XYZ file of C-alpha atoms in Angstrom:
446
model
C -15.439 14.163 12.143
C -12.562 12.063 10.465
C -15.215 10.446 8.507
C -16.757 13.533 7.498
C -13.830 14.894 6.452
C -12.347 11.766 4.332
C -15.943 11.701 2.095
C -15.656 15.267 1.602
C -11.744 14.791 -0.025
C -13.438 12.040 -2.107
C -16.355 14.197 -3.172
C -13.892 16.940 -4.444
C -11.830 14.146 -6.227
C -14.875 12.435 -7.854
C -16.229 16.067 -9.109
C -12.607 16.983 -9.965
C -12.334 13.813 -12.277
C -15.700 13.865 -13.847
C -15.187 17.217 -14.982
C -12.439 16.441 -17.384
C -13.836 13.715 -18.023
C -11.708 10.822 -16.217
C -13.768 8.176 -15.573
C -13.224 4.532 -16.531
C -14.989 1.030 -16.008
C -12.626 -0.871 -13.553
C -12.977 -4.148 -15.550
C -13.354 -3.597 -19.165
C -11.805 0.736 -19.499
C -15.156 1.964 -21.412
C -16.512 5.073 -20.391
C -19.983 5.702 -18.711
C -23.010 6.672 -20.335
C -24.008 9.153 -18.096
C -21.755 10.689 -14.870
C -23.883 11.011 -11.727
C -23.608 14.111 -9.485
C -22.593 12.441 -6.082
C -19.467 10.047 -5.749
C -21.500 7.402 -3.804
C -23.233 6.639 -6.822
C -22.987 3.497 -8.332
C -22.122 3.426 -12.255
C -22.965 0.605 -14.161
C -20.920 -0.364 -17.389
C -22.781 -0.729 -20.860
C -20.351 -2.625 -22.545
C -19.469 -5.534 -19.544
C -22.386 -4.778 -16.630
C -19.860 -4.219 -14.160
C -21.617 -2.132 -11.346
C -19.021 0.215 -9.101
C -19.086 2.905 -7.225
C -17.847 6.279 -9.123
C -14.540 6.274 -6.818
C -14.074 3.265 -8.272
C -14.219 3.894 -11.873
C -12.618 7.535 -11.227
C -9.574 5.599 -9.637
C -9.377 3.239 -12.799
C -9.183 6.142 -15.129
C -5.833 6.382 -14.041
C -4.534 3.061 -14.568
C -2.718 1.445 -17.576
C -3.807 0.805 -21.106
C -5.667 -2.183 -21.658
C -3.079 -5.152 -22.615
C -3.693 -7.846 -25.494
C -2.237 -11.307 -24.097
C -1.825 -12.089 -27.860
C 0.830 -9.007 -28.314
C 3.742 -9.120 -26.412
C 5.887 -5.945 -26.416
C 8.248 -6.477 -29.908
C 11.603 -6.357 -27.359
C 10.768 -8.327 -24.686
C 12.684 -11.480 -23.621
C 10.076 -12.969 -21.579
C 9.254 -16.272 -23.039
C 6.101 -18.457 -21.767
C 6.770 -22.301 -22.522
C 5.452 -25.721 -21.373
C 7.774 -28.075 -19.516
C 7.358 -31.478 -19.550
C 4.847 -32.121 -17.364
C 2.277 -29.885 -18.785
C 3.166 -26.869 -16.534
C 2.848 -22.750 -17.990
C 6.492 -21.540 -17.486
C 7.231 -18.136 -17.689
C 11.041 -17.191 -17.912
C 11.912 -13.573 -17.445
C 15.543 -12.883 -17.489
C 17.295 -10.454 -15.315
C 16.792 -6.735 -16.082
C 20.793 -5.494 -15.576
C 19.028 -2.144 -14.013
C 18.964 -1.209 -10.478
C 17.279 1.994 -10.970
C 20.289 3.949 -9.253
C 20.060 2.164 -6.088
C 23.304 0.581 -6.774
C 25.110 3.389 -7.078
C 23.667 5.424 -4.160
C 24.230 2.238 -2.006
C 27.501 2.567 -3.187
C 27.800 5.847 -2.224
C 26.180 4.937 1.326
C 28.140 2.450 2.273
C 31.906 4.769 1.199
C 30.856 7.583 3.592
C 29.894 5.728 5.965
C 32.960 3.657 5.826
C 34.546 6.935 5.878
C 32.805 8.726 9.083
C 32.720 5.010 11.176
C 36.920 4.958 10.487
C 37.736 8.570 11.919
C 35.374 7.914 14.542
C 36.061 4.412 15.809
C 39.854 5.181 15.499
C 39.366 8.199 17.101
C 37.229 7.181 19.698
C 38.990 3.748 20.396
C 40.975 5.500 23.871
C 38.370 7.298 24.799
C 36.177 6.371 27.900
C 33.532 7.904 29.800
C 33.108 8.833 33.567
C 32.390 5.445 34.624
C 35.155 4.093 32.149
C 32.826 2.544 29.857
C 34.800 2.622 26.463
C 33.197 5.031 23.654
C 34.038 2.688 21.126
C 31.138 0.195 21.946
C 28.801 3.043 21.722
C 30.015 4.174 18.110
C 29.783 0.950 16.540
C 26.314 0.115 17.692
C 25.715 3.792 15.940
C 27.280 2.825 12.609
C 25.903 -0.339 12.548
C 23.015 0.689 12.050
C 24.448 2.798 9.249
C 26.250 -0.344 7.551
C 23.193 -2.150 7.714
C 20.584 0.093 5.634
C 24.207 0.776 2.973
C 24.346 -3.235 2.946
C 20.343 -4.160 2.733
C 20.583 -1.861 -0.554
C 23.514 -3.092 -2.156
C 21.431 -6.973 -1.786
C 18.367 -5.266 -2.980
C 20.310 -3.162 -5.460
C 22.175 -6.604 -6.902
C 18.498 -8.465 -6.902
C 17.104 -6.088 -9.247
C 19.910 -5.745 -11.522
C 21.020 -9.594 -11.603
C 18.087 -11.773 -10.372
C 16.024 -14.245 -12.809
C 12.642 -15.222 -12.224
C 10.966 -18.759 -13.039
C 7.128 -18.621 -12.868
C 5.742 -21.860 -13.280
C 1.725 -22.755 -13.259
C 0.237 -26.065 -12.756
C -3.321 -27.388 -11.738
C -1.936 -27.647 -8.388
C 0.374 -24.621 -7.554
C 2.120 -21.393 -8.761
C 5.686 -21.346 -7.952
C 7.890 -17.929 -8.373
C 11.663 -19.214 -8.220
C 14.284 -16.954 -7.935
C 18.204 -17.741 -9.125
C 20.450 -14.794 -7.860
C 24.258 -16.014 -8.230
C 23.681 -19.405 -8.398
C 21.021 -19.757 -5.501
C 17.648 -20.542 -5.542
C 14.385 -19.553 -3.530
C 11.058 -20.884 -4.096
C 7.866 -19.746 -2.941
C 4.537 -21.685 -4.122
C 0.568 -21.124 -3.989
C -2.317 -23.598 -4.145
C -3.400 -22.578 -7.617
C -7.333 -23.007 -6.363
C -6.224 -19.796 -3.659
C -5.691 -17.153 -6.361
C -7.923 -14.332 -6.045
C -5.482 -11.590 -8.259
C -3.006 -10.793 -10.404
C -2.536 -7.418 -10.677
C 0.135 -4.862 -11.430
C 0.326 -2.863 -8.251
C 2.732 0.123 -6.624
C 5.505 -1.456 -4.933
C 7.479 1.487 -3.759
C 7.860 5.181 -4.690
C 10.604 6.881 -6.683
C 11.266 10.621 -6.932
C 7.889 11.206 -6.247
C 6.989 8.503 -8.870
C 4.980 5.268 -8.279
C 6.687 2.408 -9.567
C 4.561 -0.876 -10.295
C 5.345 -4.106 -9.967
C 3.235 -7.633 -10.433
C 1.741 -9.368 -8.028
C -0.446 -12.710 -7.822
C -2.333 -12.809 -4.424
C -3.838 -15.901 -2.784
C -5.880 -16.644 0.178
C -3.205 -17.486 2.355
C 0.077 -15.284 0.766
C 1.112 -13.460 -2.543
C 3.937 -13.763 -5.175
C 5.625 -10.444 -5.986
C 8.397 -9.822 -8.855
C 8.760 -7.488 -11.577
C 9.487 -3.570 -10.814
C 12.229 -3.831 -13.257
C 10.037 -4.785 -16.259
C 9.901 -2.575 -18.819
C 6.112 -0.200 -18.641
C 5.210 -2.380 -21.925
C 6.258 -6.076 -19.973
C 4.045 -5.156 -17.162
C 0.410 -4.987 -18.492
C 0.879 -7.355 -20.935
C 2.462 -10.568 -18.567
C -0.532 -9.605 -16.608
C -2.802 -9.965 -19.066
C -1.274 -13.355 -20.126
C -1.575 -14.767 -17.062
C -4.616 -13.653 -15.855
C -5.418 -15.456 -18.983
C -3.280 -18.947 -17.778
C -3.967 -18.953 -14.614
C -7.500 -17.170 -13.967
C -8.539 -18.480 -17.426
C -10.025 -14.621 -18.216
C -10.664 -14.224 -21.928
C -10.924 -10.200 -21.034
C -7.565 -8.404 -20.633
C -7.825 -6.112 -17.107
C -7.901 -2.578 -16.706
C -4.525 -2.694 -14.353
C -4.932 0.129 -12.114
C -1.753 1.722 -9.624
C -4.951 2.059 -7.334
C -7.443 -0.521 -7.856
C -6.182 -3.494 -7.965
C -9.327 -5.786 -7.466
C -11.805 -5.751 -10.922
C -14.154 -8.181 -10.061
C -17.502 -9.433 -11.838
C -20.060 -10.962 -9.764
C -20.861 -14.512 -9.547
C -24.658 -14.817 -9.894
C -24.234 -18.012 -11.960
C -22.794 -19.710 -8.716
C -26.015 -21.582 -7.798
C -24.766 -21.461 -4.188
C -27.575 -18.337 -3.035
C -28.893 -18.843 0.655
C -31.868 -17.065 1.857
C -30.167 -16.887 5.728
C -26.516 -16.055 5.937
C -24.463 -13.961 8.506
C -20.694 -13.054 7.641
C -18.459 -11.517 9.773
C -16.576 -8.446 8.294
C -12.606 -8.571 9.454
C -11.345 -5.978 11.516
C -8.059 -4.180 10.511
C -7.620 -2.627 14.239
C -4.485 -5.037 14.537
C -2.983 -2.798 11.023
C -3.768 0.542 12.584
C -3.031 0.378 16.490
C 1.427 0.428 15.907
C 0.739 3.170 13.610
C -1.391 5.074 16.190
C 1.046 4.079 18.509
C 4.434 5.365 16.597
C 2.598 8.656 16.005
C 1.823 9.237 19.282
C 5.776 9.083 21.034
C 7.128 9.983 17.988
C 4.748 13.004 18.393
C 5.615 13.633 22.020
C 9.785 13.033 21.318
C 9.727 15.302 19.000
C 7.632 17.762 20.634
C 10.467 17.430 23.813
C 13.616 18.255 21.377
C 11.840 21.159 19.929
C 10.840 22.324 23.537
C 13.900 21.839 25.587
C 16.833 21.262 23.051
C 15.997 23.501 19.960
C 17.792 27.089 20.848
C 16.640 29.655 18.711
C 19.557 32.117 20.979
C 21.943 33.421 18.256
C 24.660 35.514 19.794
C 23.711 39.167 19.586
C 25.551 41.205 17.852
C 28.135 43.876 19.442
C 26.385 47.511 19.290
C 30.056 48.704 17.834
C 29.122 45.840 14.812
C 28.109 47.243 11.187
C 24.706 47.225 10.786
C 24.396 44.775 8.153
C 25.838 42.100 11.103
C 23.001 43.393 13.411
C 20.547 43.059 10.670
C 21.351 39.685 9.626
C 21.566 37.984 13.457
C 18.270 39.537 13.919
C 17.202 37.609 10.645
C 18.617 34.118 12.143
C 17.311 35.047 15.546
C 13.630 35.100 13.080
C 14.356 32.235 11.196
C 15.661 30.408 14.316
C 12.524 31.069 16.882
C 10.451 30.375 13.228
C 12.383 26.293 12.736
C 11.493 26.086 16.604
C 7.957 27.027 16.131
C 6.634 25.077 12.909
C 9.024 21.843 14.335
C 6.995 22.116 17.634
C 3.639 22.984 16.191
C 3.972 19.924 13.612
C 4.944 17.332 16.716
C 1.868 18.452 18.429
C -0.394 17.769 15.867
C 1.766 14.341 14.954
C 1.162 13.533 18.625
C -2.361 14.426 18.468
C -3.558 12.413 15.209
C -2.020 9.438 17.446
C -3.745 9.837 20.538
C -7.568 10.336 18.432
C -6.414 7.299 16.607
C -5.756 5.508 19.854
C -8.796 6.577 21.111
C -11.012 5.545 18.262
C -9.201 1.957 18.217
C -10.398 2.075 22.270
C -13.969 2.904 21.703
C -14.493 0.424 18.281
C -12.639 -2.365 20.354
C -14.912 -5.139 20.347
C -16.929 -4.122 17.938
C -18.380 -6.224 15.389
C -19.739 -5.851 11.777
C -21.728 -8.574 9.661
C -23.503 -8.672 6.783
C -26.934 -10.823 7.342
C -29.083 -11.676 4.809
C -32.865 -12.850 5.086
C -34.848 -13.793 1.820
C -35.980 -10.371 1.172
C -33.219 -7.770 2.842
C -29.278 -7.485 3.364
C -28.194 -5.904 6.341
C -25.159 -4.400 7.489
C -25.118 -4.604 11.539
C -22.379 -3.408 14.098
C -23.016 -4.575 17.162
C -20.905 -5.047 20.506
C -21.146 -7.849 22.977
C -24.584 -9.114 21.395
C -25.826 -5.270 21.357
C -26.427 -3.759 18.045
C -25.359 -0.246 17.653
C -25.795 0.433 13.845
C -27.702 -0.797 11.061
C -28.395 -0.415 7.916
C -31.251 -2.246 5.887
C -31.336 -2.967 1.777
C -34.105 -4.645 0.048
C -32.788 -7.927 -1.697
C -33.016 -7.102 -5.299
C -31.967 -4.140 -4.960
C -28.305 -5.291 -3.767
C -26.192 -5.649 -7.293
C -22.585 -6.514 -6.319
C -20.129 -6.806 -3.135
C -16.567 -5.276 -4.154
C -13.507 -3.949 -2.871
C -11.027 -2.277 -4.377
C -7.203 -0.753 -2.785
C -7.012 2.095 -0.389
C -3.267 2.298 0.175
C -0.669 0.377 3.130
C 0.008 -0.036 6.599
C 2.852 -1.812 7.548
C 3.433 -3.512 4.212
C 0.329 -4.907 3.842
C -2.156 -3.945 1.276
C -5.530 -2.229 2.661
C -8.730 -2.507 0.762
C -12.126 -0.421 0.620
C -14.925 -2.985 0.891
C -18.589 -1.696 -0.100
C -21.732 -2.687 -1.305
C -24.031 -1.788 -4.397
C -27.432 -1.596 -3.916
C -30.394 0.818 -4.763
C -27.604 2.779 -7.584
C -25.288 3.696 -4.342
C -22.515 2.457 -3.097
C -22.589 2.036 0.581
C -19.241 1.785 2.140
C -18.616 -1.117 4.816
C -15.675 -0.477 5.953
C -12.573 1.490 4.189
C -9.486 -0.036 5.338
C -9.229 -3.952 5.396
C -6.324 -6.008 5.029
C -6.680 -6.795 1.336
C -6.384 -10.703 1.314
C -8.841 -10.576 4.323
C -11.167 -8.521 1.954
C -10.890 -10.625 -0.687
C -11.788 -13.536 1.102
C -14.930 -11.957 2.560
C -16.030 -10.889 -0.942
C -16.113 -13.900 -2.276
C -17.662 -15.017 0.745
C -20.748 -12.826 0.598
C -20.584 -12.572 -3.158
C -21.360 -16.744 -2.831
C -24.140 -16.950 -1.424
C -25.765 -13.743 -1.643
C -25.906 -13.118 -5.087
């Protein structure tokens, strides 16, 4: 049913887009020569061959202009040099902007200062029944308080006064950071990078806002929400061009952030191969789980501590009081309905979730390849359950391509092209996970 329901919302959005005329090539922008009818229809690209499914290229219509390496935006202060030992070195100074965070952390942390004074003075002689002081109880409460005004004053000063050092050797890439005189380094093995992408970091009033990031097998660097929307597409296209060596500027994408061109040059094709696909059940089960008691607490308070009672009204009151406490009284039982009503559901999206994560546990999916077919096999202890066969040459690319989040972590779509369709494998993998197994398959299937 859930999977019925999520290709229907991506049917509407596919038809939606092609009808004005949205669609884009997720690695070179160009726009098809023909728009199929269904959105599991693969599009291939006349000007760079790039075969994707039409999500994918209606998803990349939405992403950024196309960004020369060669023209860097005519303000910028981002310099790219070469230090003595050969290394690319890009220096980007700090931005002096916080985007407002600094001032509402500011803001934060007075009130709360505020509200924790009256309280813990007021509270300091005050004991319960069992003469456990109040106090105690308060300061655990507005600690919590101080620490979310506190965590965004540091992130707040970070944006606003941080510099970045990106350096990029034959060896690693190493993002340092100098924030008041203090350093943090984080490295990659330069042979690990799969990406480097501008991506959605966060949301702000309703507005995504990017950031870059260069993701390896094994971890990613991230940096760069406070770049100007001219920085971003072009220091990606420069080092895509560094690092990756790509002579093609990206299409970079708030939603996909994967374009990726097969490798049928590789020389490294196998007639027998069997890959395991990884699972993402580890991503989903906390969320399933949160939903769930958050579902049921909230269902409690709007059950047994929500009163919709509103004093009534004395018969010797005017009867614009009657009329109005008869409008709360409304409003009231209203709050106490919709509050309930949304818990329940909340409660109940956990407990399907937790049962679907029960009945796919120890489940397995592979791709397995002979000389003439691909196959796509789920199977439980040895015992296959689904399968899905593809002649050979009719299989034109593995990709994946961004989904969304769960729990900070990137989540990819991973799916397969063959016969002009693409043929989804599984929706929501962790995206370095994904990446990995695409190159995998891509290696010795292609």
């Amino acid at each position: 049913m859930f999977k019925k329901l999520l290709e229907s919302l991506e049917s509407v959005a596919y038809k939606a887009a092609a009808a004005k005329g949205m669609l884009a090539c997720p690695n070179c922008g160009a726009k098809p020569a023909t728009i199929p009818p269904q959105a599991d229809d693969a599009i291939t690209c006349g000007g760079c061959g790039t075969a994707a499914s039409a999500l994918e290229w209606t998803a990349a219509a939405s992403g950024r202009p196309l960004a020369d390496p060669d023209q860097p935006p005519a303000d910028t202060k981002i310099t790219r040099t070469l230090d003595a030992a050969g290394a690319s070195v890009w220096s980007i100074p700090a931005s002096g902007k916080s985007g407002g965070l600094m001032f509402f952390g500011i803001f934060w942390c007075s009130i709360t200062a505020i509200l924790s004074s009256v309280f813990l003075f007021g509270g300091s002689k005050i004991k319960s029944e069992d003469g456990f002081p109040v106090v105690w109880l308060l300061v655990a409460f507005f600690g919590l308080f101080w620490a979310i005004g506190l965590g965004m004053l540091y992130a707040a000063c970070r944006s606003k006064y941080a510099k970045h050092r990106l350096s990029a050797d034959a060896s690693h890439i190493t993002l340092r950071r100098e924030l008041f005189g203090r350093f943090k380094s984080t490295a990659l093995p330069a042979d690990s990078i799969t990406s480097i992408d501008e991506v959605v970091f966060y949301q702000k009033n309703y507005q995504p806002v990017r950031g870059i990031e260069i993701r390896g097998r094994v971890g990613k660097l991230r940096f760069g929400s406070q770049l100007t929307e001219e920085e971003k597409p072009w220091l990606v296209a420069d080092m895509r061009r560094v690092i990756l060596h790509s002579s093609t500027p990206p299409v970079v994408s708030a939603i996909i952030a994967d374009s990726q061109v097969p490798a049928h040059s590789t020389g490294m094709r196998q007639d027998f191969f069997s890959i395991v696909l990884p699972r993402a059940a580890s991503n989903l089960m906390p969320l399933a789980i949160m939903a769930l008691l958050m579902g049921i607490g909230f269902a409690c308070i709007g059950i047994f501590f929500l009163d919709d009672k509103i004093a009534p009204a004395a018969k010797s009151d005017p009867t614009a009081m009657r009329v109005i406490e008869s409008i709360f009284t409304f409003m009231g039982q209203g709050f106490r309905v919709i509050w309930t009503l949304m818990s329940v559901v909340m409660a109940a999206a956990g407990l399907a979730l937790l049962v679907r994560l029960k009945r796919t546990a120890g489940q397995e999916t592979r791709i397995e390849g002979t000389g003439s077919e691909i196959a796509i096999r789920t199977s439980r202890h040895g015992r296959v359950l689904t399968e899905r066969m593809f002649p050979r040459p009719s299989v034109a690319d593995i990709r994946c391509s961004l989904t969304g989040s769960s729990n900070g972590k990137t989540m990819k779509r991973v799916e397969l092209i063959a016969a002009g369709k693409s043929v989804p494998i599984s929706r929501w993998v962790e995206a370095g996970k994904a990446d990995v197994f695409v190159e995998e398959v891509r290696r010795v299937m292609l």
